[in-house]
Amino acid sequence: LRAWWLRGGGDRGVFAHRFAGSSAQFHHDRRQPTASVNFITAHDGFTLRDLVTYDHKHNHANGEHNRDGHHHNSSWNCGVEGETDDPAVRSLRLRLQRALLATLLLSQGTPMLLAGDEIGHSQQGNNNAYCQDNALSWLDWAGQDTDLLATTRRLLTLRRDCPALRIGQWLTGQPDAHGRTDVVWLHPDGHRLADADWRAVTDRALLVHLHAAAGPQVLLVFNPETDDRRCRLPADIDWQLVFDSARPAAEPDPARATPGTTVVCSARSVLMLRSR
């Protein structure tokens, strides 16, 4: 999913497989999607902030001539290597961090959040900081990124309040005895994804309609592309916009809280809507 968001890697099928709990890895021996531990970053490797700040690892402080640490990080520096005062680059990096956090915390399975990602912790490009018991690895609580912290809190609240975000059974896409379909994968134009849509690599935006046995229906819109995308909403449902990763703290625009038949998903962002 790093590569899907940051490097244009993979198609809709790659995304959906991971979003739904990585069944190829975990759907055996009566395991459920909760056996899938999802993470974007971990204690080894780049932090979330460094993932969108550095193309290359910078481990010189470790004393091994930058030979240590993993070389393949699927990261993107958004055009500038390292920290910058460029407001456009800083804004893009924040937007991508919010989108990655949303992908992690809205996916089926068990999310694992790296401590510090929620406050914008950076290790200055060091992706192997096990030997750095100093300010490089310590969490800077006083300098926390309040935007990311508010985004994370909003996502965790939504995950808690919406059972559709943690269904606990493998998604089938088939109606149950009550006529509920747990997941419908949709093209932004509104039709169900066809075979060619799944394999497209130049058009990867998609909508995920989730319906659990209890709680509101949920509609997630993922747009990894560089342009905004107008998306047709499933009809006959009173949708409420509750999350927009393109905005500070992911707080939706109140003027768009009740969308009509379509909604615009900004470039490189995630929307969440739920039924009233």
Short mmCIF file of C-alpha atoms in Angstrom, two decimals:
data_model
loop_
_atom_site.label_atom_id
_atom_site.label_comp_id
_atom_site.label_asym_id
_atom_site.label_seq_id
_atom_site.Cartn_x
_atom_site.Cartn_y
_atom_site.Cartn_z
CA LEU A 1 0.00 0.00 0.00
CA ARG A 2 3.00 2.30 0.38
CA ALA A 3 3.78 1.79 -3.27
CA TRP A 4 0.08 2.08 -4.21
CA TRP A 5 -0.19 5.53 -2.67
CA LEU A 6 3.32 6.91 -3.15
CA ARG A 7 4.77 5.20 -6.22
CA GLY A 8 1.74 4.52 -8.43
CA GLY A 9 2.30 0.81 -7.97
CA GLY A 10 -0.43 -1.76 -8.43
CA ASP A 11 -4.04 -1.74 -9.58
CA ARG A 12 -7.37 -1.76 -7.77
CA GLY A 13 -7.03 -5.49 -7.14
CA VAL A 14 -3.78 -5.01 -5.24
CA PHE A 15 -5.43 -2.41 -3.05
CA ALA A 16 -8.62 -4.40 -2.43
CA HIS A 17 -6.75 -7.56 -1.46
CA ARG A 18 -4.87 -5.75 1.30
CA PHE A 19 -7.83 -3.61 2.36
CA ALA A 20 -9.97 -6.72 2.87
CA GLY A 21 -7.47 -8.46 5.16
CA SER A 22 -4.95 -10.20 2.87
CA SER A 23 -6.90 -13.44 2.44
CA ALA A 24 -4.12 -15.08 0.43
CA GLN A 25 -1.95 -14.97 3.54
CA PHE A 26 -4.49 -15.45 6.35
CA HIS A 27 -7.63 -17.21 5.09
CA HIS A 28 -6.77 -20.74 6.22
CA ASP A 29 -7.13 -22.94 9.30
CA ARG A 30 -10.40 -21.15 10.25
CA ARG A 31 -8.63 -17.82 10.66
CA GLN A 32 -10.68 -14.64 10.33
CA PRO A 33 -9.55 -11.22 8.97
CA THR A 34 -8.59 -10.19 12.51
CA ALA A 35 -5.57 -12.49 12.11
CA SER A 36 -4.24 -10.01 9.56
CA VAL A 37 -2.08 -7.45 11.37
CA ASN A 38 -2.09 -4.39 9.11
CA PHE A 39 0.65 -1.79 9.25
CA ILE A 40 2.03 0.94 7.02
CA THR A 41 5.12 1.49 9.17
CA ALA A 42 6.71 -0.50 12.00
CA HIS A 43 9.55 -0.11 14.51
CA ASP A 44 12.00 -1.10 11.76
CA GLY A 45 12.14 1.23 8.75
CA PHE A 46 10.91 4.74 8.06
CA THR A 47 8.37 6.47 10.26
CA LEU A 48 5.21 7.69 8.53
CA ARG A 49 6.55 11.23 8.28
CA ASP A 50 9.87 10.06 6.87
CA LEU A 51 8.04 7.84 4.40
CA VAL A 52 6.82 10.99 2.61
CA THR A 53 9.99 13.03 3.26
CA TYR A 54 12.85 10.85 2.01
CA ASP A 55 13.46 8.82 -1.12
CA HIS A 56 16.60 7.31 0.42
CA LYS A 57 17.66 6.18 3.88
CA HIS A 58 20.07 8.41 5.80
CA ASN A 59 21.73 6.12 8.36
CA HIS A 60 25.17 7.74 8.55
CA ALA A 61 24.76 8.43 12.27
CA ASN A 62 24.75 4.66 12.86
CA GLY A 63 28.43 4.45 11.95
CA GLU A 64 28.08 1.84 9.19
CA HIS A 65 28.55 4.18 6.21
CA ASN A 66 24.82 4.02 5.39
CA ARG A 67 25.07 0.34 4.49
CA ASP A 68 22.65 -0.82 7.19
CA GLY A 69 18.87 -0.70 7.07
CA HIS A 70 16.53 -1.79 4.32
CA HIS A 71 17.15 -0.30 0.86
CA HIS A 72 13.63 -0.80 -0.53
CA ASN A 73 11.23 1.51 1.32
CA SER A 74 8.57 2.41 -1.30
CA SER A 75 8.79 5.99 -0.07
CA TRP A 76 8.44 9.33 -1.86
CA ASN A 77 9.91 12.67 -0.82
CA CYS A 78 7.25 14.70 -2.69
CA GLY A 79 9.93 16.42 -4.74
CA VAL A 80 12.40 17.51 -2.05
CA GLU A 81 14.72 15.23 -0.09
CA GLY A 82 14.42 15.97 3.61
CA GLU A 83 12.74 18.75 5.54
CA THR A 84 11.71 21.88 3.66
CA ASP A 85 9.91 25.19 4.18
CA ASP A 86 8.12 24.90 0.82
CA PRO A 87 4.43 25.19 1.79
CA ALA A 88 3.23 23.16 -1.21
CA VAL A 89 5.52 20.22 -0.38
CA ARG A 90 4.65 20.36 3.31
CA SER A 91 0.93 20.39 2.50
CA LEU A 92 1.26 17.41 0.15
CA ARG A 93 3.19 15.45 2.75
CA LEU A 94 0.53 16.05 5.36
CA ARG A 95 -2.20 15.04 2.91
CA LEU A 96 -0.43 11.78 2.11
CA GLN A 97 0.13 10.99 5.78
CA ARG A 98 -3.57 11.48 6.47
CA ALA A 99 -4.47 9.23 3.51
CA LEU A 100 -2.10 6.51 4.69
CA LEU A 101 -3.43 6.70 8.24
CA ALA A 102 -6.96 6.43 6.86
CA THR A 103 -6.09 3.39 4.75
CA LEU A 104 -4.60 1.69 7.80
CA LEU A 105 -7.41 2.44 10.26
CA LEU A 106 -10.35 1.93 7.88
CA SER A 107 -9.20 -1.44 6.52
CA GLN A 108 -10.55 -4.82 7.63
CA GLY A 109 -8.23 -6.73 9.93
CA THR A 110 -6.27 -5.63 12.99
CA PRO A 111 -4.46 -2.28 12.64
CA MET A 112 -1.03 -1.72 14.14
CA LEU A 113 -0.10 1.94 14.57
CA LEU A 114 3.57 2.81 15.04
CA ALA A 115 3.92 4.99 18.12
CA GLY A 116 4.84 8.50 17.04
CA ASP A 117 3.21 8.37 13.61
CA GLU A 118 0.15 10.03 15.11
CA ILE A 119 2.24 13.05 16.15
CA GLY A 120 4.52 13.32 13.10
CA HIS A 121 7.68 11.77 14.58
CA SER A 122 10.73 11.90 12.31
CA GLN A 123 14.04 10.07 12.56
CA GLN A 124 15.57 12.37 9.94
CA GLY A 125 15.57 9.62 7.35
CA ASN A 126 17.17 6.98 9.57
CA ASN A 127 15.39 3.68 8.92
CA ASN A 128 17.45 1.61 11.36
CA ALA A 129 17.49 3.67 14.54
CA TYR A 130 17.80 0.78 17.01
CA CYS A 131 21.17 2.17 18.20
CA GLN A 132 19.99 5.77 18.57
CA ASP A 133 18.86 6.18 22.18
CA ASN A 134 18.75 9.93 21.84
CA ALA A 135 16.65 12.75 20.37
CA LEU A 136 16.66 11.00 16.98
CA SER A 137 14.41 8.22 18.26
CA TRP A 138 12.74 9.85 21.25
CA LEU A 139 9.18 11.07 20.71
CA ASP A 140 8.91 14.85 20.77
CA TRP A 141 5.61 15.28 22.63
CA ALA A 142 6.02 19.06 22.89
CA GLY A 143 6.47 19.37 19.13
CA GLN A 144 3.63 17.06 18.17
CA ASP A 145 1.74 17.59 14.93
CA THR A 146 -1.74 18.43 16.20
CA ASP A 147 -3.22 17.91 12.71
CA LEU A 148 -2.12 14.28 12.53
CA LEU A 149 -3.14 13.66 16.13
CA ALA A 150 -6.65 14.99 15.47
CA THR A 151 -6.84 12.89 12.28
CA THR A 152 -5.87 9.74 14.15
CA ARG A 153 -8.40 10.40 16.91
CA ARG A 154 -11.14 10.95 14.32
CA LEU A 155 -10.27 7.69 12.54
CA LEU A 156 -10.19 5.65 15.74
CA THR A 157 -13.55 7.07 16.78
CA LEU A 158 -15.06 6.16 13.40
CA ARG A 159 -13.63 2.65 13.59
CA ARG A 160 -15.10 2.21 17.07
CA ASP A 161 -18.53 3.54 16.09
CA CYS A 162 -18.96 1.77 12.74
CA PRO A 163 -19.06 -2.05 12.84
CA ALA A 164 -18.78 -2.09 9.03
CA LEU A 165 -15.12 -1.09 9.42
CA ARG A 166 -14.40 -4.23 11.48
CA ILE A 167 -16.78 -6.86 10.18
CA GLY A 168 -14.68 -9.75 11.49
CA GLN A 169 -15.67 -12.19 8.72
CA TRP A 170 -14.15 -12.55 5.27
CA LEU A 171 -15.95 -10.30 2.81
CA THR A 172 -17.94 -12.22 0.20
CA GLY A 173 -19.79 -9.60 -1.86
CA GLN A 174 -22.88 -11.87 -1.74
CA PRO A 175 -26.27 -11.09 -0.13
CA ASP A 176 -26.90 -12.79 3.21
CA ALA A 177 -30.21 -14.19 4.48
CA HIS A 178 -31.38 -10.64 5.24
CA GLY A 179 -30.46 -9.27 1.84
CA ARG A 180 -27.37 -7.42 3.11
CA THR A 181 -24.26 -7.44 0.92
CA ASP A 182 -21.16 -7.00 3.06
CA VAL A 183 -19.10 -5.27 0.34
CA VAL A 184 -19.66 -3.79 -3.11
CA TRP A 185 -16.64 -2.54 -5.04
CA LEU A 186 -17.55 0.42 -7.24
CA HIS A 187 -16.05 2.49 -10.04
CA PRO A 188 -16.24 6.27 -9.50
CA ASP A 189 -18.81 6.32 -12.32
CA GLY A 190 -21.11 4.26 -10.14
CA HIS A 191 -21.00 0.80 -11.74
CA ARG A 192 -19.64 -2.32 -10.10
CA LEU A 193 -16.02 -2.94 -10.97
CA ALA A 194 -15.62 -5.23 -13.98
CA ASP A 195 -12.57 -7.36 -14.77
CA ALA A 196 -10.94 -4.62 -16.86
CA ASP A 197 -11.53 -2.07 -14.09
CA TRP A 198 -9.71 -4.21 -11.55
CA ARG A 199 -6.63 -4.49 -13.74
CA ALA A 200 -6.42 -0.82 -14.81
CA VAL A 201 -3.18 0.83 -13.71
CA THR A 202 -3.85 4.34 -15.03
CA ASP A 203 -7.22 4.71 -13.29
CA ARG A 204 -7.17 3.35 -9.74
CA ALA A 205 -9.74 5.38 -7.79
CA LEU A 206 -12.52 3.26 -6.28
CA LEU A 207 -15.42 3.24 -3.86
CA VAL A 208 -15.96 0.56 -1.20
CA HIS A 209 -19.53 0.13 0.07
CA LEU A 210 -19.60 -1.79 3.37
CA HIS A 211 -22.70 -3.10 5.17
CA ALA A 212 -22.44 -4.94 8.48
CA ALA A 213 -25.21 -6.68 10.41
CA ALA A 214 -25.40 -3.68 12.75
CA GLY A 215 -24.63 0.01 12.58
CA PRO A 216 -24.58 2.40 9.63
CA GLN A 217 -23.60 1.53 6.09
CA VAL A 218 -20.19 2.93 5.16
CA LEU A 219 -18.88 4.24 1.86
CA LEU A 220 -15.13 4.76 1.45
CA VAL A 221 -13.64 6.63 -1.50
CA PHE A 222 -9.95 6.17 -2.29
CA ASN A 223 -8.33 8.44 -4.87
CA PRO A 224 -4.54 7.96 -5.25
CA GLU A 225 -4.42 9.95 -8.49
CA THR A 226 -3.11 13.49 -9.05
CA ASP A 227 -6.50 14.91 -10.06
CA ASP A 228 -9.75 15.35 -8.16
CA ARG A 229 -12.42 12.77 -8.94
CA ARG A 230 -16.20 13.15 -9.04
CA CYS A 231 -17.84 9.98 -7.76
CA ARG A 232 -21.42 8.78 -8.08
CA LEU A 233 -22.91 7.64 -4.78
CA PRO A 234 -25.07 4.54 -4.28
CA ALA A 235 -28.68 5.71 -4.60
CA ASP A 236 -31.52 5.65 -2.07
CA ILE A 237 -29.21 6.20 0.90
CA ASP A 238 -28.97 9.41 2.93
CA TRP A 239 -25.19 9.77 3.09
CA GLN A 240 -23.31 11.94 5.56
CA LEU A 241 -19.69 12.95 4.93
CA VAL A 242 -17.69 12.28 8.10
CA PHE A 243 -14.03 12.19 7.02
CA ASP A 244 -11.98 13.98 4.36
CA SER A 245 -8.23 13.38 4.42
CA ALA A 246 -7.64 16.32 2.06
CA ARG A 247 -8.57 18.76 4.83
CA PRO A 248 -6.72 19.70 8.04
CA ALA A 249 -7.49 17.23 10.82
CA ALA A 250 -9.58 15.39 8.15
CA GLU A 251 -12.64 17.36 9.27
CA PRO A 252 -15.17 17.47 6.41
CA ASP A 253 -16.39 20.74 4.99
CA PRO A 254 -19.73 21.40 6.76
CA ALA A 255 -21.13 22.68 3.48
CA ARG A 256 -20.60 19.21 1.98
CA ALA A 257 -21.83 17.23 4.99
CA THR A 258 -24.91 16.06 3.08
CA PRO A 259 -23.83 15.33 -0.49
CA GLY A 260 -26.26 14.86 -3.35
CA THR A 261 -25.94 12.12 -5.96
CA THR A 262 -22.21 12.72 -6.37
CA VAL A 263 -19.25 13.75 -4.26
CA VAL A 264 -15.81 15.07 -5.23
CA CYS A 265 -12.81 13.26 -3.79
CA SER A 266 -9.71 15.42 -3.91
CA ALA A 267 -6.47 14.17 -5.40
CA ARG A 268 -4.46 11.78 -3.23
CA SER A 269 -7.11 11.55 -0.55
CA VAL A 270 -9.72 9.42 1.20
CA LEU A 271 -13.36 10.18 1.96
CA MET A 272 -15.64 8.36 4.35
CA LEU A 273 -19.43 8.65 4.25
CA ARG A 274 -21.93 6.79 6.40
CA SER A 275 -25.66 6.34 6.23
CA ARG A 276 -27.72 8.42 8.63
#
